[in-house]
């Protein structure tokens, strides 16, 4: 190997590409080909086929657009021709030819001028309309009346009136000096059988407006539009840019050549001029006595620049896509190889990569047998997790999450988890723990899930003595579900014995009572959720007085709804009244009395007690809402009815009402009362500052003013300001009196009246508070002031 090549190869050899296995290199090449070839093919097709097609379509679109614009412009001239023919039929012009003396006939002369002015403004292209009357007294209306005597001017106008055509177009100017350029003029001769005079109506077109119309035929910059006569004489041009000087002559020569050779009415051709190619579109249209050519020329590169740019952009994007595809292929190959490399290292137990050109799949194949040998070990571990999976499946079944499964599918899955269910009846027992209020010293609030777990374990140990096919489900809300799949259905006595056994165990260990609802046996696993739900509803009809109970699911409870429930309405009224008064202890005593009377009947069921407590909750909520207080916590979405319905213990219901209704309401109303008291005192002080001089000012008057009672106002005033109402008013009045004594010359009687006092009472109260009479107070102040300042204020 050449030394320089060897030096180049050694660094490359150290790259990861050369350190990868055989599979990496093949995948890189395949990904590179798959990602790049379609992009290159698409870019080439777009560049060579689509680009050329777009260019042709743009050129054709440009040609069709110019043809439409030429047609619109020609229609403007045609419309003017038709309009002029209609004008000549106006009786006014016949009358003008028959008139002999336009000076004496002033009214007739004025009518003709006015008509010409109206016609001149009736068409947008008309610049000037003239009427030339050739006779013994040649006359020109322009549109004003002008008698003509100059022979040169007469000869100029007679060149038009002596034409053999009656209506024709002319490139003509009325200015003989040549100061005004020739204008495109439409001429119509008027003859009268009753007069020897001849009339000629001339319509000169506005060259600027025609130029603007011609410019609309050239939608591109550096373009040119022409209006030519049949012989190539230019009538109007949109303006020839300095860069295109001389191109008009070249276009005219080419156009006349094509017309003479091919007799073409319309078409287009390409013209090379000053190293640029122009597309020229023209149309030949008959105009009365002659033919006109409408010609437009535009640089071809202006039309195709966009397509060329897009084509180059596509080619550039194709190259960019190629580069990006190569980079992504490299990256994708590395990312795809990472799992394979990790797998190879894992199977080989090595921390380094494979030797170069070694096949990774061969190593994987060698290690596969070793991996399969571990399968049995993993299977064993999986079987250890089977009980957890079994419980999860059974919980889903009981809660109704597998309602879409058929009985055969459920039987198959249950047998897969180890239950023998075929041709066996399923028995359901739903157990609820009660008496939680009696074990507060052993369990705290929130320990319901712990109690449910302990009860489920006790029930499992007891049930195992009766059958090996069962499953205990912990609902974690002090309820447990027990499903039995015995080979033979347990008799009523056996079920009674089973329930009594685990009831005694729970009573002894957890100090709780049990209510069990027993469902009817079924062969259909899909009915398990409905049986469990029926059991839940049945538990609501447990007897309130009894402790451990066994209920059978059936229609017996429906008849109970007809029994009269004694609801203590008088106690409800006492509860609400004490709550409104803000008496917390009294409210709770009435609630406990309410529960006692509600449960006084020994035949009361849980549902009766629950309905009574829910009705009490509704009354309490109504009372709080009527007082303008909401018990809902913002953002919490608390549903007190739903939460109270979940509580089965009457004592815990009382605690719930205390913690969630009574306490929050009383605290909220206490805070609201403080805010209201502050607002009331503030408004009262403002009122006193305005009316302290009123003789009838009193606590009762202020209370009436703000719609409250004197007792509440007096207590609130003392609580907020720390002063009695009378003391505050007295201090306010005496402070005002002192200000009047010191700063005014009012008599003491006037000062007393302005402070809200009679003079005799004023003297006594002032001396009591200040230690001196009002007069002594004023004199003492004046003596001190004169002693220090020497001048009386």
Coordinates of C-alpha atoms in Angstrom, one line a residue, residues 199-464:
X199 CA -71.9 68.7 -42.0
X200 CA -69.0 66.7 -40.6
X201 CA -69.0 65.4 -37.0
X202 CA -65.5 64.8 -35.6
X203 CA -64.7 62.9 -32.4
X204 CA -61.1 63.2 -31.3
X205 CA -60.0 60.5 -28.8
X206 CA -58.1 61.2 -25.6
X207 CA -54.6 59.9 -26.3
X208 CA -53.7 59.6 -22.6
X209 CA -56.7 57.4 -21.9
X210 CA -55.9 55.2 -25.0
X211 CA -52.3 55.0 -23.8
X212 CA -53.5 53.8 -20.4
X213 CA -55.7 51.2 -22.0
X214 CA -52.8 50.0 -24.1
X215 CA -50.7 49.7 -21.0
X216 CA -53.2 47.2 -19.6
X217 CA -52.2 44.9 -22.4
X218 CA -48.6 44.8 -21.1
X219 CA -48.8 43.3 -17.5
X220 CA -45.0 43.2 -17.2
X221 CA -42.3 45.9 -16.9
X222 CA -40.0 46.6 -19.9
X223 CA -43.0 45.9 -22.2
X224 CA -44.5 47.8 -25.0
X225 CA -48.1 48.2 -26.5
X226 CA -48.8 49.6 -30.0
X227 CA -51.9 50.6 -32.0
X228 CA -51.1 50.5 -35.7
X229 CA -52.9 51.2 -39.0
X230 CA -53.0 48.5 -41.6
X231 CA -50.0 50.0 -43.4
X232 CA -47.9 50.1 -40.2
X233 CA -48.5 53.7 -39.4
X234 CA -48.5 54.0 -35.6
X235 CA -51.6 55.6 -34.1
X236 CA -50.9 55.3 -30.4
X237 CA -48.0 53.8 -28.3
X238 CA -47.9 53.0 -24.6
X239 CA -44.4 54.5 -24.5
X240 CA -41.1 53.1 -25.6
X241 CA -38.6 52.7 -22.7
X242 CA -35.1 54.0 -23.5
X243 CA -33.7 50.5 -23.1
X244 CA -36.0 49.4 -26.0
X245 CA -35.3 52.2 -28.4
X246 CA -36.0 51.1 -31.9
X247 CA -38.0 48.0 -31.0
X248 CA -41.2 49.6 -32.3
X249 CA -39.9 49.8 -35.8
X250 CA -38.6 46.2 -35.7
X251 CA -42.0 45.0 -34.4
X252 CA -43.8 46.9 -37.1
X253 CA -41.6 45.5 -39.9
X254 CA -42.0 41.9 -38.6
X255 CA -45.8 42.3 -38.3
X256 CA -46.2 43.7 -41.9
X257 CA -44.0 40.9 -43.2
X258 CA -46.1 38.2 -41.5
X259 CA -49.4 39.8 -42.6
X260 CA -48.3 39.9 -46.2
X261 CA -46.9 36.4 -46.2
X262 CA -49.5 34.5 -44.2
X263 CA -52.5 36.9 -44.1
X264 CA -52.7 36.4 -40.3
X265 CA -55.6 38.0 -38.4
X266 CA -54.1 37.3 -35.0
X267 CA -51.2 35.4 -33.5
X268 CA -47.8 35.8 -31.8
X269 CA -44.2 35.5 -32.6
X270 CA -40.8 35.7 -30.9
X271 CA -38.5 38.7 -31.6
X272 CA -34.8 38.8 -30.6
X273 CA -33.7 42.3 -29.8
X274 CA -30.5 43.4 -28.0
X275 CA -29.6 40.0 -26.7
X276 CA -33.2 39.5 -25.3
X277 CA -36.1 37.5 -26.6
X278 CA -39.5 39.1 -26.6
X279 CA -42.9 37.6 -27.1
X280 CA -45.1 39.7 -29.4
X281 CA -48.9 39.2 -29.5
X282 CA -51.0 40.9 -32.1
X283 CA -54.6 41.1 -33.3
X284 CA -56.0 42.5 -36.5
X285 CA -59.5 44.0 -36.3
X286 CA -61.5 45.8 -39.0
X287 CA -62.3 49.4 -38.2
X288 CA -64.7 50.9 -40.8
X289 CA -62.5 52.0 -43.7
X290 CA -59.3 50.4 -42.5
X291 CA -57.8 47.7 -40.3
X292 CA -56.0 48.2 -37.0
X293 CA -53.3 46.1 -35.4
X294 CA -53.2 45.8 -31.6
X295 CA -49.7 44.8 -30.7
X296 CA -48.1 44.0 -27.3
X297 CA -44.5 42.9 -26.6
X298 CA -43.1 41.6 -23.3
X299 CA -39.7 40.1 -22.4
X300 CA -39.9 36.4 -22.4
X301 CA -37.7 36.0 -19.4
X302 CA -40.2 37.9 -17.3
X303 CA -42.8 35.2 -18.0
X304 CA -40.5 32.3 -17.5
X305 CA -38.2 33.6 -14.7
X306 CA -40.5 32.1 -12.0
X307 CA -40.5 28.7 -13.7
X308 CA -36.7 28.8 -14.1
X309 CA -36.3 29.8 -10.5
X310 CA -38.7 27.0 -9.3
X311 CA -36.8 24.5 -11.5
X312 CA -33.5 25.5 -10.0
X313 CA -35.0 25.4 -6.6
X314 CA -36.2 21.9 -7.2
X315 CA -32.8 20.8 -8.4
X316 CA -31.2 22.4 -5.3
X317 CA -33.7 20.8 -3.0
X318 CA -33.0 17.5 -4.7
X319 CA -29.3 17.8 -3.9
X320 CA -30.1 18.9 -0.4
X321 CA -32.5 16.0 0.0
X322 CA -29.7 13.7 -1.2
X323 CA -27.3 15.1 1.4
X324 CA -29.9 14.9 4.2
X325 CA -30.9 11.4 3.1
X326 CA -27.3 10.3 3.4
X327 CA -27.0 11.8 6.9
X328 CA -30.3 10.4 8.0
X329 CA -29.4 7.0 6.6
X330 CA -26.2 7.0 8.6
X331 CA -28.1 8.1 11.7
X332 CA -30.9 5.6 11.1
X333 CA -28.5 2.8 10.6
X334 CA -26.8 3.6 13.8
X335 CA -30.1 3.9 15.7
X336 CA -31.4 0.6 14.2
X337 CA -28.2 -1.1 15.0
X338 CA -28.2 0.0 18.6
X339 CA -30.7 -2.6 19.8
X340 CA -29.0 -5.3 17.8
X341 CA -25.6 -4.3 19.2
X342 CA -27.0 -4.3 22.7
X343 CA -28.6 -7.7 22.2
X344 CA -25.3 -9.1 20.8
X345 CA -23.4 -7.7 23.8
X346 CA -26.0 -9.0 26.2
X347 CA -25.9 -12.5 24.7
X348 CA -22.2 -12.7 24.3
X349 CA -21.5 -11.2 27.8
X350 CA -19.0 -8.8 26.3
X351 CA -18.5 -5.1 26.8
X352 CA -16.9 -4.5 23.5
X353 CA -18.2 -4.6 19.9
X354 CA -17.9 -7.7 17.6
X355 CA -14.9 -8.2 15.5
X356 CA -15.2 -6.7 12.0
X357 CA -17.3 -8.7 9.4
X358 CA -18.6 -11.1 12.0
X359 CA -22.3 -12.0 11.5
X360 CA -24.4 -10.8 14.5
X361 CA -27.3 -13.2 13.8
X362 CA -25.0 -16.2 14.0
X363 CA -24.1 -15.2 17.5
X364 CA -27.8 -14.7 18.4
X365 CA -28.7 -18.1 17.1
X366 CA -25.9 -19.7 19.2
X367 CA -27.2 -17.9 22.3
X368 CA -30.9 -18.7 21.7
X369 CA -30.7 -22.2 23.2
X370 CA -29.1 -20.7 26.3
X371 CA -32.0 -18.1 26.5
X372 CA -34.7 -20.8 26.2
X373 CA -33.2 -22.7 29.0
X374 CA -34.2 -19.8 31.3
X375 CA -37.8 -19.9 30.2
X376 CA -38.9 -22.5 32.7
X377 CA -37.4 -20.4 35.5
X378 CA -39.3 -17.4 34.3
X379 CA -42.5 -19.5 34.1
X380 CA -42.1 -20.4 37.7
X381 CA -41.8 -16.8 38.7
X382 CA -44.8 -16.0 36.6
X383 CA -46.9 -18.6 38.5
X384 CA -45.9 -17.0 41.7
X385 CA -47.7 -13.8 40.6
X386 CA -50.8 -15.7 39.6
X387 CA -52.8 -15.0 42.8
X388 CA -52.4 -11.2 42.3
X389 CA -53.5 -11.6 38.7
X390 CA -56.5 -13.7 39.8
X391 CA -57.7 -11.1 42.2
X392 CA -57.4 -8.4 39.6
X393 CA -59.4 -10.3 37.1
X394 CA -62.1 -11.2 39.7
X395 CA -62.3 -7.5 40.8
X396 CA -62.9 -6.4 37.2
X397 CA -65.6 -9.1 36.7
X398 CA -67.5 -8.1 39.9
X399 CA -67.3 -4.4 39.1
X400 CA -68.8 -5.1 35.6
X401 CA -65.8 -4.1 33.5
X402 CA -66.0 -7.4 31.6
X403 CA -69.6 -7.1 30.6
X404 CA -68.7 -7.5 26.9
X405 CA -67.5 -11.0 27.5
X406 CA -69.8 -14.0 27.0
X407 CA -70.3 -16.7 29.6
X408 CA -68.2 -19.2 27.6
X409 CA -65.3 -16.6 27.4
X410 CA -65.5 -15.8 31.1
X411 CA -65.6 -19.6 32.0
X412 CA -62.5 -20.1 29.8
X413 CA -60.6 -17.3 31.4
X414 CA -61.6 -18.3 34.9
X415 CA -60.4 -21.8 34.3
X416 CA -57.2 -20.4 32.9
X417 CA -56.6 -18.7 36.3
X418 CA -57.2 -22.0 38.1
X419 CA -60.9 -22.0 39.0
X420 CA -63.0 -25.0 38.2
X421 CA -66.2 -23.4 37.0
X422 CA -67.7 -25.7 34.4
X423 CA -71.2 -26.8 35.3
X424 CA -70.8 -25.3 38.8
X425 CA -73.2 -22.9 40.4
X426 CA -71.7 -19.6 41.7
X427 CA -72.8 -18.3 45.1
X428 CA -72.3 -14.7 46.1
X429 CA -72.1 -13.3 49.6
X430 CA -71.7 -9.6 50.1
X431 CA -70.4 -8.6 53.6
X432 CA -70.4 -5.1 55.2
X433 CA -68.6 -4.2 58.4
X434 CA -70.5 -2.1 60.9
X435 CA -69.9 -0.6 64.3
X436 CA -67.0 1.6 63.3
X437 CA -68.2 4.3 65.7
X438 CA -67.6 1.9 68.6
X439 CA -63.9 1.4 67.9
X440 CA -62.7 5.0 67.5
X441 CA -60.0 4.4 70.1
X442 CA -58.5 1.6 68.0
X443 CA -58.9 2.9 64.4
X444 CA -58.7 6.5 63.1
X445 CA -60.6 8.0 60.2
X446 CA -59.1 6.7 56.9
X447 CA -58.4 3.2 58.2
X448 CA -61.4 1.8 56.3
X449 CA -59.1 0.1 53.6
X450 CA -57.0 -1.5 56.4
X451 CA -60.1 -2.9 58.1
X452 CA -61.4 -4.2 54.8
X453 CA -58.1 -5.9 54.1
X454 CA -58.0 -7.6 57.6
X455 CA -61.7 -8.7 57.2
X456 CA -61.0 -10.2 53.8
X457 CA -58.1 -12.3 55.2
X458 CA -60.2 -13.5 58.1
X459 CA -63.0 -14.5 55.7
X460 CA -60.6 -16.3 53.4
X461 CA -59.1 -18.4 56.2
X462 CA -62.6 -19.3 57.4
X463 CA -64.0 -20.1 53.9
X464 CA -61.1 -22.4 53.1

